[in-house]
Coordinates of C-alpha atoms and ligand atoms in Angstrom, one line a residue:
X147 CA -73.8 141.3 -110.0
X148 CA -74.7 137.7 -110.7
X149 CA -73.6 134.8 -108.5
X150 CA -70.6 133.9 -110.7
X151 CA -69.3 137.5 -110.7
X152 CA -69.7 137.6 -107.0
X153 CA -67.7 134.4 -106.5
X154 CA -65.0 135.7 -108.8
X155 CA -64.7 138.9 -106.9
X156 CA -64.6 137.1 -103.6
X157 CA -61.9 134.8 -104.9
X158 CA -59.8 137.8 -106.1
X159 CA -60.2 139.6 -102.7
X160 CA -59.1 136.4 -101.0
X161 CA -56.0 136.2 -103.2
X162 CA -55.3 139.9 -102.4
X163 CA -55.7 139.5 -98.7
X164 CA -53.9 136.1 -98.4
X165 CA -51.0 136.7 -100.8
X166 CA -47.8 137.2 -98.7
X167 CA -46.4 140.7 -99.0
X168 CA -42.8 140.6 -100.2
X169 CA -40.4 140.1 -97.3
X170 CA -39.1 143.3 -95.9
X171 CA -35.3 142.7 -96.4
X172 CA -32.7 145.2 -95.1
X173 CA -29.3 146.1 -96.5
X174 CA -26.4 144.7 -94.5
X175 CA -24.7 147.3 -92.3
X176 CA -21.5 147.3 -94.4
X177 CA -23.4 147.7 -97.7
X178 CA -22.5 151.1 -99.3
X179 CA -24.4 153.5 -101.5
X180 CA -23.2 156.0 -104.0
X181 CA -23.9 158.0 -107.1
X182 CA -21.9 158.4 -110.3
X183 CA -20.9 160.7 -113.1
X184 CA -18.1 160.8 -115.7
X185 CA -15.8 163.6 -116.6
X186 CA -16.8 164.3 -120.2
X187 CA -20.5 164.1 -119.3
X188 CA -20.4 166.7 -116.5
X189 CA -17.2 168.7 -116.2
X190 CA -17.3 171.1 -119.2
X191 CA -14.3 173.4 -119.3
X192 CA -13.1 171.4 -122.3
X193 CA -10.2 173.6 -123.1
X194 CA -9.7 175.5 -119.9
X195 CA -6.5 175.7 -117.7
X196 CA -4.3 173.6 -120.0
X197 CA -6.6 170.7 -120.6
X198 CA -5.8 168.8 -123.8
X199 CA -8.3 167.7 -126.4
X200 CA -10.0 164.3 -126.0
X201 CA -11.6 162.1 -128.7
X202 CA -15.0 163.2 -127.5
X203 CA -14.0 166.9 -127.9
X204 CA -12.7 166.2 -131.4
X205 CA -15.7 163.9 -132.4
X206 CA -18.4 166.2 -131.2
X207 CA -16.8 169.3 -132.8
X208 CA -16.1 167.6 -136.1
X209 CA -19.5 165.9 -136.4
X210 CA -22.0 167.9 -134.4
X211 CA -24.8 166.4 -136.5
X212 CA -24.0 162.9 -135.3
X213 CA -25.2 163.9 -131.8
X214 CA -29.0 163.9 -131.4
X215 CA -29.4 167.6 -130.5
X216 CA -26.1 168.7 -132.1
X217 CA -24.7 169.3 -128.6
X218 CA -21.4 168.5 -126.9
X219 CA -19.8 168.4 -123.5
X220 CA -18.0 171.8 -123.9
X221 CA -19.9 173.2 -120.8
X222 CA -22.1 170.2 -119.8
X223 CA -23.0 170.7 -116.1
X224 CA -20.0 172.9 -115.6
X225 CA -18.9 170.7 -112.7
X226 CA -15.4 171.9 -113.2
X227 CA -16.5 175.1 -111.6
X228 CA -19.5 173.8 -109.6
X229 CA -18.1 170.7 -108.0
X230 CA -18.9 172.1 -104.6
X231 CA -22.6 172.1 -105.4
X232 CA -22.3 168.5 -106.6
X233 CA -20.7 167.6 -103.3
X234 CA -23.5 169.3 -101.4
X235 CA -26.1 167.3 -103.4
X236 CA -24.2 164.1 -102.6
X237 CA -24.2 165.0 -98.9
X238 CA -28.0 165.7 -98.9
X239 CA -28.4 162.4 -100.7
X240 CA -26.7 160.6 -97.8
X241 CA -24.4 158.5 -100.0
X242 CA -21.2 156.9 -98.7
X243 CA -19.2 157.5 -101.9
X244 CA -19.1 159.4 -105.2
X245 CA -18.0 157.6 -108.3
X246 CA -16.5 160.2 -110.6
X247 CA -14.0 159.9 -113.5
X248 CA -10.7 161.6 -114.1
X249 CA -10.1 163.2 -117.5
X250 CA -6.8 161.8 -118.8
X251 CA -6.2 164.9 -121.0
X252 CA -6.9 167.3 -118.1
X253 CA -4.1 165.7 -116.2
X254 CA -1.8 164.8 -119.1
X255 CA -2.8 167.0 -122.1
X256 CA -0.8 164.9 -124.6
X257 CA -1.7 161.7 -122.9
X258 CA 2.0 161.2 -121.9
X259 CA 3.9 162.0 -118.8
X260 CA 6.2 164.5 -120.7
X261 CA 3.7 167.2 -119.7
X262 CA 1.8 167.2 -116.4
X263 CA -1.0 169.8 -116.1
X264 CA -0.8 171.1 -112.5
X265 CA -4.2 172.9 -112.9
X266 CA -5.8 169.5 -113.7
X267 CA -4.2 167.9 -110.7
X268 CA -5.4 170.8 -108.5
X269 CA -9.0 170.4 -109.7
X270 CA -9.1 166.7 -108.7
X271 CA -7.3 167.5 -105.4
X272 CA -10.0 170.0 -104.7
X273 CA -12.8 167.7 -105.6
X274 CA -11.3 164.8 -103.5
X275 CA -10.7 167.1 -100.5
X276 CA -14.2 168.6 -100.7
X277 CA -15.7 165.0 -100.7
X278 CA -13.6 163.9 -97.7
X279 CA -14.5 167.1 -95.8
X280 CA -18.1 166.1 -96.3
X281 CA -17.6 162.5 -95.2
X282 CA -17.9 161.1 -98.7
X283 CA -15.4 158.6 -100.1
X284 CA -13.9 159.3 -103.5
X285 CA -14.3 156.3 -105.9
X286 CA -12.3 157.2 -109.0
X287 CA -12.6 155.8 -112.5
X288 CA -9.4 156.4 -114.4
X289 CA -10.8 156.1 -117.9
X290 CA -14.5 156.8 -118.8
X291 CA -14.1 157.0 -122.6
X292 CA -12.3 160.3 -123.1
X293 CA -9.0 159.3 -124.6
X294 CA -6.5 162.1 -125.2
X295 CA -6.8 162.9 -129.0
X296 CA -3.0 162.8 -129.2
X297 CA -3.0 159.1 -128.4
X298 CA -5.8 158.4 -130.9
X299 CA -3.5 160.1 -133.5
X300 CA -1.1 157.3 -132.7
X301 CA -3.8 154.7 -133.5
X302 CA -5.8 154.6 -130.3
X303 CA -6.6 151.5 -128.2
X304 CA -6.0 148.9 -130.8
X305 CA -2.3 149.8 -130.5
X306 CA -0.6 147.9 -127.7
X307 CA 1.7 150.8 -126.8
X308 CA -1.4 152.5 -125.3
X309 CA -1.2 150.0 -122.4
X310 CA 2.2 151.6 -121.6
X311 CA 0.8 155.1 -121.7
X312 CA -2.1 154.1 -119.5
X313 CA 0.2 152.5 -116.9
X314 CA 2.2 155.8 -116.8
X315 CA -1.0 157.8 -116.4
X316 CA -2.2 155.5 -113.6
X317 CA 1.1 156.0 -111.8
X318 CA 0.6 159.8 -111.9
X319 CA -2.9 159.3 -110.4
X320 CA -1.6 157.0 -107.6
X321 CA 1.2 159.4 -106.8
X322 CA -1.0 162.5 -106.7
X323 CA -4.3 161.1 -105.3
X324 CA -3.6 157.7 -103.8
X325 CA -3.1 159.0 -100.3
X326 CA -6.8 159.8 -100.3
X327 CA -8.4 157.8 -103.0
X328 CA -8.7 154.2 -101.8
X329 CA -11.0 152.8 -104.5
X330 CA -10.1 152.8 -108.1
X331 CA -11.8 151.6 -111.2
X332 CA -9.3 151.4 -114.1
X333 CA -11.8 151.3 -117.0
X334 CA -15.5 151.9 -117.6
X335 CA -17.4 149.6 -119.9
X336 CA -14.8 148.1 -122.2
X337 CA -17.4 146.9 -124.6
X338 CA -18.5 150.4 -125.3
X339 CA -15.0 151.8 -125.6
X340 CA -14.0 149.0 -128.0
X341 CA -17.1 147.7 -129.9
X342 CA -18.7 151.2 -130.2
X343 CA -15.4 153.0 -130.6
X344 CA -13.4 150.7 -132.9
X345 CA -15.8 148.2 -134.5
X346 CA -19.2 149.8 -135.2
X347 CA -18.0 153.4 -135.2
X348 CA -21.0 154.4 -133.0
X349 CA -19.0 156.3 -130.4
X350 CA -15.8 158.4 -130.6
X351 CA -13.3 157.9 -132.2
X352 CA -15.9 156.5 -134.7
X353 CA -13.6 153.8 -136.2
X354 CA -15.4 151.2 -138.3
X355 CA -13.5 147.9 -138.2
X356 CA -15.9 145.1 -137.2
X357 CA -14.7 141.8 -135.9
X358 CA -11.2 143.1 -135.5
X359 CA -11.0 146.6 -134.0
X360 CA -13.0 145.7 -130.9
X361 CA -10.9 142.6 -130.1
X362 CA -7.6 144.5 -130.5
X363 CA -8.8 147.4 -128.4
X364 CA -10.0 145.1 -125.7
X365 CA -6.8 143.2 -125.6
X366 CA -4.8 146.4 -125.0
X367 CA -7.2 147.5 -122.3
X368 CA -7.1 144.2 -120.4
X369 CA -3.3 144.3 -120.5
X370 CA -3.4 147.9 -119.3
X371 CA -5.8 147.0 -116.5
X372 CA -3.7 144.0 -115.4
X373 CA -0.4 145.9 -115.5
X374 CA -1.9 148.8 -113.6
X375 CA -3.1 146.4 -110.9
X376 CA 0.3 144.8 -110.6
X377 CA 2.1 148.2 -110.6
X378 CA -0.1 149.3 -107.7
X379 CA 0.5 146.1 -105.9
X380 CA 4.3 146.4 -106.0
X381 CA 4.8 150.2 -105.8
X382 CA 1.8 151.6 -103.8
X383 CA -0.3 149.0 -102.1
X384 CA 1.9 148.8 -98.9
X385 CA 1.7 152.6 -98.2
X386 CA -1.7 153.4 -99.7
X387 CA -3.7 150.2 -99.1
X388 CA -6.3 150.9 -101.7
X389 CA -8.4 148.6 -103.8
X390 CA -8.5 148.2 -107.6
X391 CA -11.5 147.2 -109.6
X392 CA -13.0 147.8 -113.0
X393 CA -16.5 148.7 -114.2
X394 CA -17.9 146.2 -116.7
X395 CA -21.3 146.5 -118.2
X396 CA -23.7 143.8 -119.2
X397 CA -27.4 143.2 -119.8
X398 CA -28.8 140.0 -118.5
X399 CA -29.4 137.6 -121.4
X400 CA -32.4 135.5 -120.5
X401 CA -33.0 132.3 -122.5
X402 CA -36.0 133.0 -124.8
X403 CA -37.8 129.9 -123.6
X404 CA -36.1 129.2 -120.2
X405 CA -36.9 125.5 -120.4
X406 CA -35.5 125.1 -123.9
X407 CA -32.0 123.7 -123.9
X408 CA -30.7 125.5 -127.0
X409 CA -32.0 128.8 -125.6
X410 CA -30.2 128.1 -122.3
X411 CA -27.0 127.5 -124.4
X412 CA -27.6 130.7 -126.3
X413 CA -27.8 132.6 -123.0
X414 CA -24.6 131.0 -121.8
X415 CA -22.7 131.8 -125.0
X416 CA -24.0 135.4 -125.1
X417 CA -23.0 135.9 -121.4
X418 CA -19.5 134.4 -122.0
X419 CA -18.9 136.5 -125.2
X420 CA -20.2 139.8 -123.9
X421 CA -19.3 139.6 -120.2
X422 CA -16.9 136.7 -119.8
X423 CA -14.9 138.4 -122.6
X424 CA -13.7 141.0 -120.1
X425 CA -14.3 139.3 -116.7
X426 CA -12.8 135.9 -117.4
X427 CA -9.3 137.3 -118.2
X428 CA -9.3 139.3 -115.0
X429 CA -10.6 136.4 -112.8
X430 CA -9.1 133.4 -114.6
X431 CA -6.4 134.8 -116.9
X432 CA -7.9 134.2 -120.3
X433 CA -10.8 134.7 -122.6
X434 CA -13.6 132.1 -122.2
X435 CA -12.9 128.8 -124.1
X436 CA -16.2 129.1 -126.0
X437 CA -15.1 132.6 -127.3
X438 CA -11.6 131.4 -128.3
X439 CA -13.2 128.5 -130.2
X440 CA -16.0 130.5 -131.9
X441 CA -13.8 133.4 -133.1
X442 CA -11.2 131.0 -134.4
X443 CA -13.7 128.9 -136.3
X444 CA -15.3 131.9 -137.9
X445 CA -12.0 133.6 -138.7
X446 CA -10.6 130.5 -140.5
X447 CA -13.9 130.0 -142.4
X448 CA -13.7 133.7 -143.5
X449 CA -10.2 133.0 -144.9
X450 CA -8.1 134.6 -142.2
X451 CA -4.9 132.6 -141.5
X452 CA -5.4 132.9 -137.7
X453 CA -8.0 133.9 -135.2
X454 CA -9.1 137.5 -135.1
X455 CA -9.0 137.2 -131.3
X456 CA -5.6 138.1 -130.0
X457 CA -3.9 135.6 -127.6
X458 CA -2.4 136.2 -124.2
X459 CA 1.0 134.7 -123.6
X460 CA 1.3 132.3 -120.6
X461 CA 3.1 135.1 -118.7
X462 CA 0.3 137.6 -119.5
X463 CA -2.3 135.0 -118.4
X464 CA -0.5 134.6 -115.0
X465 CA -0.2 138.4 -114.7
X466 CA -3.9 139.0 -115.4
X467 CA -5.3 136.3 -113.1
X468 CA -7.0 137.8 -110.0
X469 CA -6.4 141.4 -110.8
X470 CA -9.3 142.8 -108.9
X471 CA -10.5 143.5 -105.4
X472 CA -14.0 144.1 -106.5
X473 CA -15.9 143.6 -109.8
X474 CA -17.8 146.8 -110.8
X475 CA -21.0 146.0 -112.6
X476 CA -22.9 148.5 -114.8
X477 CA -26.4 147.2 -115.4
X478 CA -29.6 148.7 -116.8
X479 CA -31.7 146.2 -118.7
X480 CA -32.1 142.7 -120.1
X481 CA -33.1 140.9 -123.3
X482 CA -34.3 137.4 -124.4
X483 CA -31.9 135.4 -126.5
X484 CA -31.8 132.4 -128.9
X485 CA -29.3 131.1 -131.5
X486 CA -29.6 132.8 -134.9
X487 CA -30.3 130.3 -137.6
X488 CA -28.8 132.3 -140.4
X489 CA -26.1 134.1 -138.6
X490 CA -26.4 137.0 -136.2
X491 CA -24.9 139.7 -138.4
X492 CA -22.5 140.6 -141.2
X493 CA -19.1 138.9 -141.1
X494 CA -16.7 139.4 -139.8
X495 CA -18.2 140.9 -136.6
X496 CA -18.4 140.2 -132.9
X497 CA -22.2 139.7 -133.3
X498 CA -21.6 137.0 -136.0
X499 CA -19.0 135.4 -133.8
X500 CA -21.5 135.3 -130.9
X501 CA -24.2 133.8 -133.2
X502 CA -27.0 134.8 -130.8
X503 CA -29.8 137.2 -131.4
X504 CA -31.8 139.0 -128.7
X505 CA -35.0 141.0 -128.4
X506 CA -36.8 142.9 -125.6
X507 CA -40.2 141.7 -124.6
X508 CA -42.8 144.3 -125.8
X509 CA -44.6 143.9 -122.5
X510 CA -41.6 145.4 -120.6
X511 CA -42.0 149.1 -119.9
X512 CA -39.6 151.5 -121.5
X513 CA -37.7 154.7 -120.9
X514 CA -36.4 157.6 -122.9
X515 CA -33.6 155.3 -124.3
X516 CA -34.6 152.8 -126.9
X517 CA -32.4 150.2 -125.4
X518 CA -33.4 150.6 -121.7
X519 CA -36.5 148.5 -120.8
X520 CA -37.3 148.0 -117.1
X521 CA -36.6 144.4 -116.1
X522 CA -35.8 144.3 -112.4
X523 CA -35.6 140.5 -112.1
X524 CA -32.9 140.5 -114.7
X525 CA -30.5 142.1 -112.2
X526 CA -31.1 139.3 -109.7
X527 CA -30.6 136.6 -112.4
X528 CA -27.4 138.4 -113.4
X529 CA -26.0 138.6 -109.9
X530 CA -26.7 134.8 -109.4
X531 CA -24.9 134.1 -112.7
X532 CA -21.9 136.1 -111.5
X533 CA -21.9 134.3 -108.2
X534 CA -22.0 130.9 -109.9
X535 CA -19.5 131.6 -112.6
X536 CA -16.8 133.5 -110.8
X537 CA -16.9 132.0 -107.3
X538 CA -19.1 134.7 -105.7
X539 CA -16.7 137.6 -106.1
X540 CA -17.4 141.0 -104.3
X541 CA -19.6 142.9 -106.7
X542 CA -20.0 146.6 -106.5
X543 CA -22.9 147.8 -108.7
X544 CA -21.1 150.8 -110.3
X545 CA -24.1 152.0 -112.4
X546 CA -27.8 151.4 -112.5
X547 CA -30.4 153.9 -113.5
X548 CA -33.3 155.1 -115.7
X549 CA -33.8 157.7 -118.4
X550 CA -36.7 160.0 -119.0
X551 CA -37.1 163.4 -120.8
X552 CA -36.4 165.5 -117.7
X553 CA -39.4 165.3 -115.4
X554 CA -39.2 166.8 -111.9
X555 CA -41.7 164.4 -110.6
X556 CA -39.8 161.4 -111.8
X557 CA -42.0 158.6 -110.4
X558 CA -40.8 156.1 -113.1
X559 CA -37.2 156.7 -112.0
X560 CA -38.1 156.4 -108.3
X561 CA -39.9 153.2 -109.0
X562 CA -37.0 151.8 -111.0
X563 CA -34.7 152.4 -108.1
X564 CA -37.1 150.7 -105.7
X565 CA -37.7 147.7 -107.9
X566 CA -34.0 147.2 -108.9
X567 CA -32.8 147.7 -105.3
X568 CA -35.3 145.2 -104.1
X569 CA -33.9 142.6 -106.5
X570 CA -30.5 143.4 -105.0
X571 CA -31.9 142.7 -101.6
X572 CA -33.3 139.4 -102.8
X573 CA -30.0 138.4 -104.4
X574 CA -28.3 139.1 -101.0
X575 CA -30.8 137.5 -98.8
X576 CA -32.2 134.6 -100.9
X577 CA -29.2 133.8 -103.1
X578 CA -26.3 134.8 -100.9
X579 CA -24.7 136.9 -103.6
X580 CA -21.7 138.9 -102.4
X581 CA -23.0 142.4 -103.5
X582 CA -21.1 145.0 -101.5
X583 CA -22.7 148.2 -102.8
X584 CA -24.8 150.1 -105.2
X585 CA -24.2 153.2 -107.3
X586 CA -27.1 155.2 -108.9
X587 CA -26.4 156.6 -112.4
X588 CA -26.5 159.5 -112.3
X589 CA -26.0 162.2 -109.6
X590 CA -27.1 164.9 -112.1
X591 CA -28.6 165.1 -115.6
X592 CA -25.7 165.3 -118.1
X593 CA -24.4 164.8 -121.6
X594 CA -25.7 161.3 -122.6
X595 CA -23.1 160.7 -125.4
X596 CA -24.8 160.4 -128.9
X597 CA -28.2 161.2 -127.3
X598 CA -26.8 164.6 -126.2
X599 CA -29.1 166.2 -123.6
X600 CA -32.3 164.5 -125.0
X601 CA -32.2 161.7 -122.4
X602 CA -31.9 162.5 -118.7
X603 CA -30.6 160.1 -116.1
X604 CA -30.2 162.4 -113.1
X605 CA -31.4 162.2 -109.5
X606 CA -31.0 166.0 -109.8
X607 CA -32.2 168.3 -112.6
X608 CA -29.7 170.6 -114.3
X609 CA -31.0 173.6 -116.1
X610 CA -29.0 173.6 -119.3
X611 CA -30.6 176.8 -120.5
X612 CA -29.2 178.7 -117.6
X613 CA -25.6 179.7 -117.7
X614 CA -25.4 179.0 -114.0
X615 CA -26.5 175.4 -114.7
X616 CA -28.8 175.5 -111.7
X617 CA -29.3 172.1 -110.0
X618 CA -32.5 171.0 -108.3
X619 CA -33.7 167.9 -106.5
X620 CA -36.1 165.5 -108.3
X621 CA -38.5 163.3 -106.5
X622 CA -36.1 160.3 -107.0
X623 CA -33.4 161.9 -105.0
X624 CA -35.7 161.9 -101.9
X625 CA -36.7 158.3 -102.6
X626 CA -33.1 157.2 -103.0
X627 CA -32.2 159.1 -99.8
X628 CA -35.1 157.3 -98.0
X629 CA -33.7 153.9 -99.1
X630 CA -30.2 154.8 -98.0
X631 CA -31.2 156.1 -94.6
X632 CA -33.9 153.4 -93.8
X633 CA -31.8 150.7 -95.4
X634 CA -34.7 149.0 -97.0
X635 CA -37.3 149.7 -99.7
X636 CA -40.4 151.4 -98.4
X637 CA -42.9 150.8 -101.2
X638 CA -45.2 153.5 -100.0
X639 CA -42.7 156.3 -99.6
X640 CA -43.3 159.2 -101.9
X641 CA -42.4 162.4 -100.3
X642 CA -44.1 165.8 -100.2
X643 CA -41.3 167.6 -101.8
X644 CA -40.7 171.2 -102.7
X645 CA -41.5 171.5 -106.4
X646 CA -38.8 173.6 -108.1
X647 CA -40.0 176.9 -109.5
X648 CA -40.9 177.4 -113.1
X649 CA -37.9 179.7 -113.7
X650 CA -35.5 176.8 -113.3
X651 CA -37.2 174.7 -116.0
Ligands
LIG918 C1 -23.1 153.7 -119.1 C2 -22.1 154.7 -119.2 O1 -21.0 154.4 -118.4 C3 -22.5 156.1 -118.9 O2 -21.6 157.0 -119.3 C4 -23.9 156.4 -119.6 O3 -24.3 157.7 -119.4 C5 -24.9 155.4 -119.0 N1 -24.5 154.1 -119.2 C6 -26.3 155.6 -119.5 O4 -26.3 155.3 -120.8

């Protein structure tokens, strides 16, 4: 080693020794932890005990080849029969709550209240009771993508009458479960329901109507959400005293060059048009101004006589304003954005209306899902954005997680949880963001929509080859449990854990 190399090594060692370790922040005492699933992804029993057909049953049966491994949710994790095992896993995990979804067509096979399926009501009663008996709070999502097929046959979410049917369905849920369920999320990820379902045709019901279908669908859903909130407020709140929220997903859209003004504007427009689109009506009563302007300008230029974005009446705006007790946030990843010089996609389309393009930095590490890159700091930036734009509302992180191909020793998932949860701690302690809780997606490996069973998000392994659908703990379940029980991130904690036996793989 020459003198120069020696000096460099000494300098590096100094940096290592002198650099401050990250502060050891703790989660506040009232911060809650949970894990999530959704009915179609885990329940199975797709046609058992009177359940009606949903758009995902129809879609996967009609087009098996559209799903990566030609699979479907007919059996999935068989949670319809094995929910007690799921609750045991939740108990071992040490979570405060379980976020699950209710299958509309299991409760109302035709989607309407003319026919109530008692076996469906019984199933959710049993699940809720089992959770409560184990000290776990039920957090119920009313709609996680599985529309009763009978309502799709009437046109699906772009039809405004669907809002009426949803409010009727919600009333059945409050009447039957509201004595024990105190936290409700009306909808999960409106952008996926509407853009993927009714604009791009990427998800069931696979309708292709870009630039129109997604806006009409969203409009109905926002009205359904608002009216459900108001109905609960007048008819149930006094006796049941629960809270209503909604789970909205967004990536963080980082300006491509953070110091460049046009990239900052692109980030702002992208956030408004892909997050404010849903949140602004619920918080402030209407779509963001920039969205109203951009869609109108584009629509007129395309020859439409009016904007493709529907309008809320003044009464509807009043009705919608403030319809949440907490904002659910589903977040996984980030991108870098800038204005597209030559348009951001075919017209008409929501992407063209947004006018922004994004990419993911090749240096960010990946997962089994092409869209999911690991960008922990993006979550902190997003939480700060929400605080600044919406007056620091209570945010419940309703989903966050990592996909792989099904490893037992899922170090990448464990590290993802550590890194993202540490950014949540920073947002709370350094930025005073009002984050009230966190939900890991997912409790168990499950049916990942168009990716079938090729991408795994579970804290627990499910053996899909085994008719018993055996469940087993992965490394990440111990790491998440350690964070929950110690209430901070222990960077060195990797347990000696009982490796599952070969026969379960
Ligand atoms: C969001 C959805 O709510 C959930 O159903 C899905 O499995 C996860 N993201 C992972 O893609």
